Amino acid sequence: MSLKPHVSITKQREAYARVKGICIICGKKLSASESRWSVDHFIPRAIYKWVPDKKTKELIESVDNIFVVHPQCNFSKDSALPTNQAIKNMHAEKKVKDTMRDLYKEAEDSIVAYRAMKQSTLDGQKKRCAICGKQLSLNNATMRRINNHKGRNRENAMCLCDKCNIRAGSPGQKRRMINKRQRTVPCLPEL
Ligand SMILES: [Zn+2]
Ligand SMILES: [Zn+2]
């Protein structure tokens, strides 16, 4: 997931108004100034990027799936995929949750396909981070491309821990990290 998603200010303000200025993650008030907001796609964009589907993309980019939250809340949110339990736990009115639940149902096939690809990638790495070798679970792994010049598919996928994922956010840095691990990525038992 990109750390700086491009979502128009109009859409962000609409998202802010929908939750009456309350952060859905912690339940506390947000600043009225948009420079203090962080944009969260409740169902992450990664899903339509790895499992391309026009309808799912529209659902994920719709304002119903976009929330403005505290930057620190967004940061502490793990890489877990949304679940009905997570929707239940949202600090939001019933109406907002009901809409989110409908959207989730519509996107469910894509979410399931994405989760399966991630699980298969992680299993191929013996459930370890592709870079540092740290043990990973499905919920704390982030899927990234091995080679940025190739498409998003199972063959070009690797799972990283949070720390390596942040470092790999810079393409140059990612290339260096991969080169260092060339012999063992993505077959990792030797790490
Ligand atoms: Zn918050
Ligand atoms: Zn790592």
PDB file of C-alpha atoms and ligand atoms in Angstrom:
ATOM      1  CA  MET A   1       0.000   0.000   0.000  1.00  0.00           C
ATOM      2  CA  SER A   2       1.295   3.441  -0.938  1.00  0.00           C
ATOM      3  CA  LEU A   3       2.054   5.707   1.997  1.00  0.00           C
ATOM      4  CA  LYS A   4       0.842   8.745   0.060  1.00  0.00           C
ATOM      5  CA  PRO A   5      -2.285   7.760  -1.807  1.00  0.00           C
ATOM      6  CA  HIS A   6      -3.510  10.334  -4.293  1.00  0.00           C
ATOM      7  CA  VAL A   7      -7.020  11.086  -3.202  1.00  0.00           C
ATOM      8  CA  SER A   8      -8.514  14.466  -4.083  1.00  0.00           C
ATOM      9  CA  ILE A   9      -9.096  16.985  -1.301  1.00  0.00           C
ATOM     10  CA  THR A  10     -12.785  17.047  -2.245  1.00  0.00           C
ATOM     11  CA  LYS A  11     -13.013  13.305  -1.627  1.00  0.00           C
ATOM     12  CA  GLN A  12     -11.056  13.636   1.641  1.00  0.00           C
ATOM     13  CA  ARG A  13     -13.418  16.355   2.885  1.00  0.00           C
ATOM     14  CA  GLU A  14     -16.393  14.205   1.956  1.00  0.00           C
ATOM     15  CA  ALA A  15     -14.839  11.318   3.904  1.00  0.00           C
ATOM     16  CA  TYR A  16     -14.231  13.626   6.884  1.00  0.00           C
ATOM     17  CA  ALA A  17     -17.851  14.821   6.888  1.00  0.00           C
ATOM     18  CA  ARG A  18     -19.180  11.264   6.612  1.00  0.00           C
ATOM     19  CA  VAL A  19     -17.563  10.226   9.910  1.00  0.00           C
ATOM     20  CA  LYS A  20     -18.304  13.629  11.502  1.00  0.00           C
ATOM     21  CA  GLY A  21     -14.604  14.262  12.028  1.00  0.00           C
ATOM     22  CA  ILE A  22     -13.980  11.123  14.095  1.00  0.00           C
ATOM     23  CA  CYS A  23     -11.074   8.764  13.407  1.00  0.00           C
ATOM     24  CA  ILE A  24     -12.563   5.284  12.743  1.00  0.00           C
ATOM     25  CA  ILE A  25      -9.455   3.604  14.166  1.00  0.00           C
ATOM     26  CA  CYS A  26      -9.181   5.256  17.629  1.00  0.00           C
ATOM     27  CA  GLY A  27     -12.552   7.014  17.933  1.00  0.00           C
ATOM     28  CA  LYS A  28     -10.982  10.384  18.751  1.00  0.00           C
ATOM     29  CA  LYS A  29     -11.561  13.707  17.031  1.00  0.00           C
ATOM     30  CA  LEU A  30      -9.544  14.633  13.955  1.00  0.00           C
ATOM     31  CA  SER A  31      -8.072  18.047  13.339  1.00  0.00           C
ATOM     32  CA  ALA A  32     -10.194  20.162  11.001  1.00  0.00           C
ATOM     33  CA  SER A  33      -7.110  20.845   8.916  1.00  0.00           C
ATOM     34  CA  GLU A  34      -6.631  18.375   6.057  1.00  0.00           C
ATOM     35  CA  SER A  35      -2.839  18.670   6.310  1.00  0.00           C
ATOM     36  CA  ARG A  36      -3.155  16.656   9.542  1.00  0.00           C
ATOM     37  CA  TRP A  37      -5.104  13.802   7.963  1.00  0.00           C
ATOM     38  CA  SER A  38      -3.915  10.506   6.647  1.00  0.00           C
ATOM     39  CA  VAL A  39      -6.002   8.755   3.989  1.00  0.00           C
ATOM     40  CA  ASP A  40      -6.991   5.158   4.597  1.00  0.00           C
ATOM     41  CA  HIS A  41      -8.547   2.824   2.040  1.00  0.00           C
ATOM     42  CA  PHE A  42     -10.429   0.428   4.300  1.00  0.00           C
ATOM     43  CA  ILE A  43     -10.220  -2.316   1.672  1.00  0.00           C
ATOM     44  CA  PRO A  44      -6.643  -1.770   0.495  1.00  0.00           C
ATOM     45  CA  ARG A  45      -5.767  -0.760  -3.056  1.00  0.00           C
ATOM     46  CA  ALA A  46      -3.292  -3.662  -3.161  1.00  0.00           C
ATOM     47  CA  ILE A  47      -6.248  -5.954  -3.880  1.00  0.00           C
ATOM     48  CA  TYR A  48      -7.144  -4.552  -7.288  1.00  0.00           C
ATOM     49  CA  LYS A  49      -3.495  -4.010  -8.119  1.00  0.00           C
ATOM     50  CA  TRP A  50      -2.669  -7.707  -7.623  1.00  0.00           C
ATOM     51  CA  VAL A  51      -6.044  -9.042  -8.706  1.00  0.00           C
ATOM     52  CA  PRO A  52      -7.110  -6.637 -11.474  1.00  0.00           C
ATOM     53  CA  ASP A  53     -10.862  -6.200 -11.695  1.00  0.00           C
ATOM     54  CA  LYS A  54     -12.628  -3.072 -12.892  1.00  0.00           C
ATOM     55  CA  LYS A  55     -15.599  -3.352 -10.554  1.00  0.00           C
ATOM     56  CA  THR A  56     -13.439  -4.026  -7.499  1.00  0.00           C
ATOM     57  CA  LYS A  57     -11.270  -1.040  -8.383  1.00  0.00           C
ATOM     58  CA  GLU A  58     -14.339   1.199  -8.518  1.00  0.00           C
ATOM     59  CA  LEU A  59     -15.517  -0.091  -5.131  1.00  0.00           C
ATOM     60  CA  ILE A  60     -12.117   0.436  -3.532  1.00  0.00           C
ATOM     61  CA  GLU A  61     -11.763   3.954  -4.942  1.00  0.00           C
ATOM     62  CA  SER A  62     -15.318   4.949  -4.016  1.00  0.00           C
ATOM     63  CA  VAL A  63     -15.648   7.441  -1.187  1.00  0.00           C
ATOM     64  CA  ASP A  64     -17.470   4.801   0.888  1.00  0.00           C
ATOM     65  CA  ASN A  65     -14.156   2.935   1.203  1.00  0.00           C
ATOM     66  CA  ILE A  66     -12.082   6.035   1.972  1.00  0.00           C
ATOM     67  CA  PHE A  67     -11.533   7.339   5.482  1.00  0.00           C
ATOM     68  CA  VAL A  68      -9.414  10.116   6.898  1.00  0.00           C
ATOM     69  CA  VAL A  69      -7.634   9.068  10.083  1.00  0.00           C
ATOM     70  CA  HIS A  70      -4.765  10.200  12.330  1.00  0.00           C
ATOM     71  CA  PRO A  71      -1.387   9.563  10.633  1.00  0.00           C
ATOM     72  CA  GLN A  72      -0.184   7.632  13.703  1.00  0.00           C
ATOM     73  CA  CYS A  73      -3.357   5.477  13.661  1.00  0.00           C
ATOM     74  CA  ASN A  74      -2.879   4.685   9.977  1.00  0.00           C
ATOM     75  CA  PHE A  75       0.740   3.816  10.617  1.00  0.00           C
ATOM     76  CA  SER A  76      -0.052   1.441  13.461  1.00  0.00           C
ATOM     77  CA  LYS A  77      -2.735  -0.327  11.429  1.00  0.00           C
ATOM     78  CA  ASP A  78      -1.329  -3.731  10.488  1.00  0.00           C
ATOM     79  CA  SER A  79      -1.303  -5.244   7.017  1.00  0.00           C
ATOM     80  CA  ALA A  80      -4.253  -7.459   7.889  1.00  0.00           C
ATOM     81  CA  LEU A  81      -7.063  -7.567   5.370  1.00  0.00           C
ATOM     82  CA  PRO A  82     -10.394  -6.176   6.526  1.00  0.00           C
ATOM     83  CA  THR A  83     -12.841  -8.603   8.069  1.00  0.00           C
ATOM     84  CA  ASN A  84     -16.434  -8.300   9.197  1.00  0.00           C
ATOM     85  CA  GLN A  85     -15.074  -8.137  12.747  1.00  0.00           C
ATOM     86  CA  ALA A  86     -12.903  -5.147  11.797  1.00  0.00           C
ATOM     87  CA  ILE A  87     -15.978  -3.429  10.351  1.00  0.00           C
ATOM     88  CA  LYS A  88     -17.840  -4.130  13.598  1.00  0.00           C
ATOM     89  CA  ASN A  89     -14.948  -2.559  15.548  1.00  0.00           C
ATOM     90  CA  MET A  90     -14.898   0.657  13.492  1.00  0.00           C
ATOM     91  CA  HIS A  91     -15.569   3.819  15.467  1.00  0.00           C
ATOM     92  CA  ALA A  92     -18.405   4.909  13.229  1.00  0.00           C
ATOM     93  CA  GLU A  93     -22.191   5.113  13.004  1.00  0.00           C
ATOM     94  CA  LYS A  94     -24.226   2.065  12.024  1.00  0.00           C
ATOM     95  CA  LYS A  95     -25.019   3.602   8.637  1.00  0.00           C
ATOM     96  CA  VAL A  96     -21.300   3.882   7.769  1.00  0.00           C
ATOM     97  CA  LYS A  97     -20.647   0.301   8.899  1.00  0.00           C
ATOM     98  CA  ASP A  98     -23.620  -1.064   6.955  1.00  0.00           C
ATOM     99  CA  THR A  99     -22.366   0.592   3.771  1.00  0.00           C
ATOM    100  CA  MET A 100     -18.887  -0.799   4.415  1.00  0.00           C
ATOM    101  CA  ARG A 101     -20.329  -4.285   4.964  1.00  0.00           C
ATOM    102  CA  ASP A 102     -22.135  -4.167   1.589  1.00  0.00           C
ATOM    103  CA  LEU A 103     -18.998  -2.989  -0.136  1.00  0.00           C
ATOM    104  CA  TYR A 104     -16.980  -5.759   1.503  1.00  0.00           C
ATOM    105  CA  LYS A 105     -19.466  -8.361   0.273  1.00  0.00           C
ATOM    106  CA  GLU A 106     -19.183  -7.060  -3.285  1.00  0.00           C
ATOM    107  CA  ALA A 107     -15.385  -7.090  -3.206  1.00  0.00           C
ATOM    108  CA  GLU A 108     -15.147 -10.433  -1.390  1.00  0.00           C
ATOM    109  CA  ASP A 109     -14.145 -12.589  -4.399  1.00  0.00           C
ATOM    110  CA  SER A 110     -11.182 -10.304  -5.099  1.00  0.00           C
ATOM    111  CA  ILE A 111     -10.220 -10.225  -1.422  1.00  0.00           C
ATOM    112  CA  VAL A 112     -10.259 -14.039  -1.293  1.00  0.00           C
ATOM    113  CA  ALA A 113      -8.145 -14.317  -4.478  1.00  0.00           C
ATOM    114  CA  TYR A 114      -5.661 -11.763  -3.148  1.00  0.00           C
ATOM    115  CA  ARG A 115      -5.377 -13.536   0.197  1.00  0.00           C
ATOM    116  CA  ALA A 116      -4.729 -16.852  -1.586  1.00  0.00           C
ATOM    117  CA  MET A 117      -1.911 -15.317  -3.651  1.00  0.00           C
ATOM    118  CA  LYS A 118      -0.365 -13.796  -0.543  1.00  0.00           C
ATOM    119  CA  GLN A 119      -0.640 -17.074   1.356  1.00  0.00           C
ATOM    120  CA  SER A 120       0.996 -18.994  -1.498  1.00  0.00           C
ATOM    121  CA  THR A 121       3.827 -16.437  -1.693  1.00  0.00           C
ATOM    122  CA  LEU A 122       4.376 -16.592   2.054  1.00  0.00           C
ATOM    123  CA  ASP A 123       4.308 -20.409   2.070  1.00  0.00           C
ATOM    124  CA  GLY A 124       6.904 -20.385  -0.735  1.00  0.00           C
ATOM    125  CA  GLN A 125       9.144 -18.373   1.587  1.00  0.00           C
ATOM    126  CA  LYS A 126       8.608 -20.827   4.447  1.00  0.00           C
ATOM    127  CA  LYS A 127       6.640 -18.071   6.224  1.00  0.00           C
ATOM    128  CA  ARG A 128       9.673 -15.792   6.521  1.00  0.00           C
ATOM    129  CA  CYS A 129      10.359 -12.246   5.313  1.00  0.00           C
ATOM    130  CA  ALA A 130      12.035 -12.402   1.872  1.00  0.00           C
ATOM    131  CA  ILE A 131      14.726  -9.946   2.969  1.00  0.00           C
ATOM    132  CA  CYS A 132      15.578 -10.404   6.638  1.00  0.00           C
ATOM    133  CA  GLY A 133      14.205 -13.905   7.202  1.00  0.00           C
ATOM    134  CA  LYS A 134      12.046 -12.913  10.166  1.00  0.00           C
ATOM    135  CA  GLN A 135       9.054 -15.175  10.826  1.00  0.00           C
ATOM    136  CA  LEU A 136       5.869 -13.781   9.339  1.00  0.00           C
ATOM    137  CA  SER A 137       2.155 -14.444   9.549  1.00  0.00           C
ATOM    138  CA  LEU A 138      -0.307 -13.594   6.799  1.00  0.00           C
ATOM    139  CA  ASN A 139      -1.519 -10.588   8.790  1.00  0.00           C
ATOM    140  CA  ASN A 140       1.839  -8.942   9.309  1.00  0.00           C
ATOM    141  CA  ALA A 141       3.273  -9.586   5.857  1.00  0.00           C
ATOM    142  CA  THR A 142       3.067  -7.096   2.990  1.00  0.00           C
ATOM    143  CA  MET A 143       3.240  -8.289  -0.607  1.00  0.00           C
ATOM    144  CA  ARG A 144       5.537  -6.409  -2.967  1.00  0.00           C
ATOM    145  CA  ARG A 145       6.941  -6.919  -6.438  1.00  0.00           C
ATOM    146  CA  ILE A 146      10.432  -8.397  -6.634  1.00  0.00           C
ATOM    147  CA  ASN A 147      11.148  -6.523  -9.880  1.00  0.00           C
ATOM    148  CA  ASN A 148       9.436  -3.143 -10.354  1.00  0.00           C
ATOM    149  CA  HIS A 149       9.691  -3.469 -14.145  1.00  0.00           C
ATOM    150  CA  LYS A 150       7.545  -6.583 -14.147  1.00  0.00           C
ATOM    151  CA  GLY A 151       3.850  -6.961 -13.429  1.00  0.00           C
ATOM    152  CA  ARG A 152       2.090  -7.830 -10.228  1.00  0.00           C
ATOM    153  CA  ASN A 153       1.631 -11.590 -10.253  1.00  0.00           C
ATOM    154  CA  ARG A 154       2.532 -14.607  -8.154  1.00  0.00           C
ATOM    155  CA  GLU A 155       5.908 -15.105  -9.920  1.00  0.00           C
ATOM    156  CA  ASN A 156       6.990 -11.531  -9.180  1.00  0.00           C
ATOM    157  CA  ALA A 157       5.664 -11.411  -5.607  1.00  0.00           C
ATOM    158  CA  MET A 158       7.481 -11.470  -2.297  1.00  0.00           C
ATOM    159  CA  CYS A 159       6.258 -10.985   1.265  1.00  0.00           C
ATOM    160  CA  LEU A 160       8.093  -8.605   3.578  1.00  0.00           C
ATOM    161  CA  CYS A 161       7.960  -7.705   7.260  1.00  0.00           C
ATOM    162  CA  ASP A 162       6.943  -4.131   8.177  1.00  0.00           C
ATOM    163  CA  LYS A 163      10.503  -2.967   8.675  1.00  0.00           C
ATOM    164  CA  CYS A 164      11.772  -4.283   5.333  1.00  0.00           C
ATOM    165  CA  ASN A 165       8.586  -3.119   3.635  1.00  0.00           C
ATOM    166  CA  ILE A 166       9.200   0.491   4.695  1.00  0.00           C
ATOM    167  CA  ARG A 167      12.813   0.328   3.488  1.00  0.00           C
ATOM    168  CA  ALA A 168      11.716  -1.260   0.211  1.00  0.00           C
ATOM    169  CA  GLY A 169       9.408   1.723  -0.389  1.00  0.00           C
ATOM    170  CA  SER A 170      12.298   3.407  -2.181  1.00  0.00           C
ATOM    171  CA  PRO A 171      12.928   1.615  -5.515  1.00  0.00           C
ATOM    172  CA  GLY A 172      16.727   2.097  -5.387  1.00  0.00           C
ATOM    173  CA  GLN A 173      16.886   0.799  -1.862  1.00  0.00           C
ATOM    174  CA  LYS A 174      14.671  -2.153  -2.778  1.00  0.00           C
ATOM    175  CA  ARG A 175      16.973  -3.112  -5.669  1.00  0.00           C
ATOM    176  CA  ARG A 176      19.960  -3.099  -3.327  1.00  0.00           C
ATOM    177  CA  MET A 177      18.093  -5.197  -0.773  1.00  0.00           C
ATOM    178  CA  ILE A 178      17.109  -7.746  -3.441  1.00  0.00           C
ATOM    179  CA  ASN A 179      20.597  -7.888  -4.954  1.00  0.00           C
ATOM    180  CA  LYS A 180      22.025  -8.671  -1.572  1.00  0.00           C
ATOM    181  CA  ARG A 181      19.569 -11.546  -1.283  1.00  0.00           C
ATOM    182  CA  GLN A 182      19.628 -12.573  -4.940  1.00  0.00           C
ATOM    183  CA  ARG A 183      20.627 -16.138  -4.242  1.00  0.00           C
ATOM    184  CA  THR A 184      17.883 -16.740  -1.765  1.00  0.00           C
ATOM    185  CA  VAL A 185      14.891 -14.730  -3.028  1.00  0.00           C
ATOM    186  CA  PRO A 186      12.286 -16.049  -3.276  1.00  0.00           C
ATOM    187  CA  CYS A 187      13.460 -19.479  -2.094  1.00  0.00           C
ATOM    188  CA  LEU A 188      14.359 -18.684   1.420  1.00  0.00           C
ATOM    189  CA  PRO A 189      15.117 -21.604   3.706  1.00  0.00           C
ATOM    190  CA  GLU A 190      18.823 -20.718   3.715  1.00  0.00           C
ATOM    191  CA  LEU A 191      18.226 -17.255   5.177  1.00  0.00           C
TER     192      LEU A 191
HETATM  193 ZN    ZN B   1      -6.993   7.917  15.418  1.00  0.00          ZN
HETATM  194 ZN    ZN B   2      12.168  -8.283   6.977  1.00  0.00          ZN
END
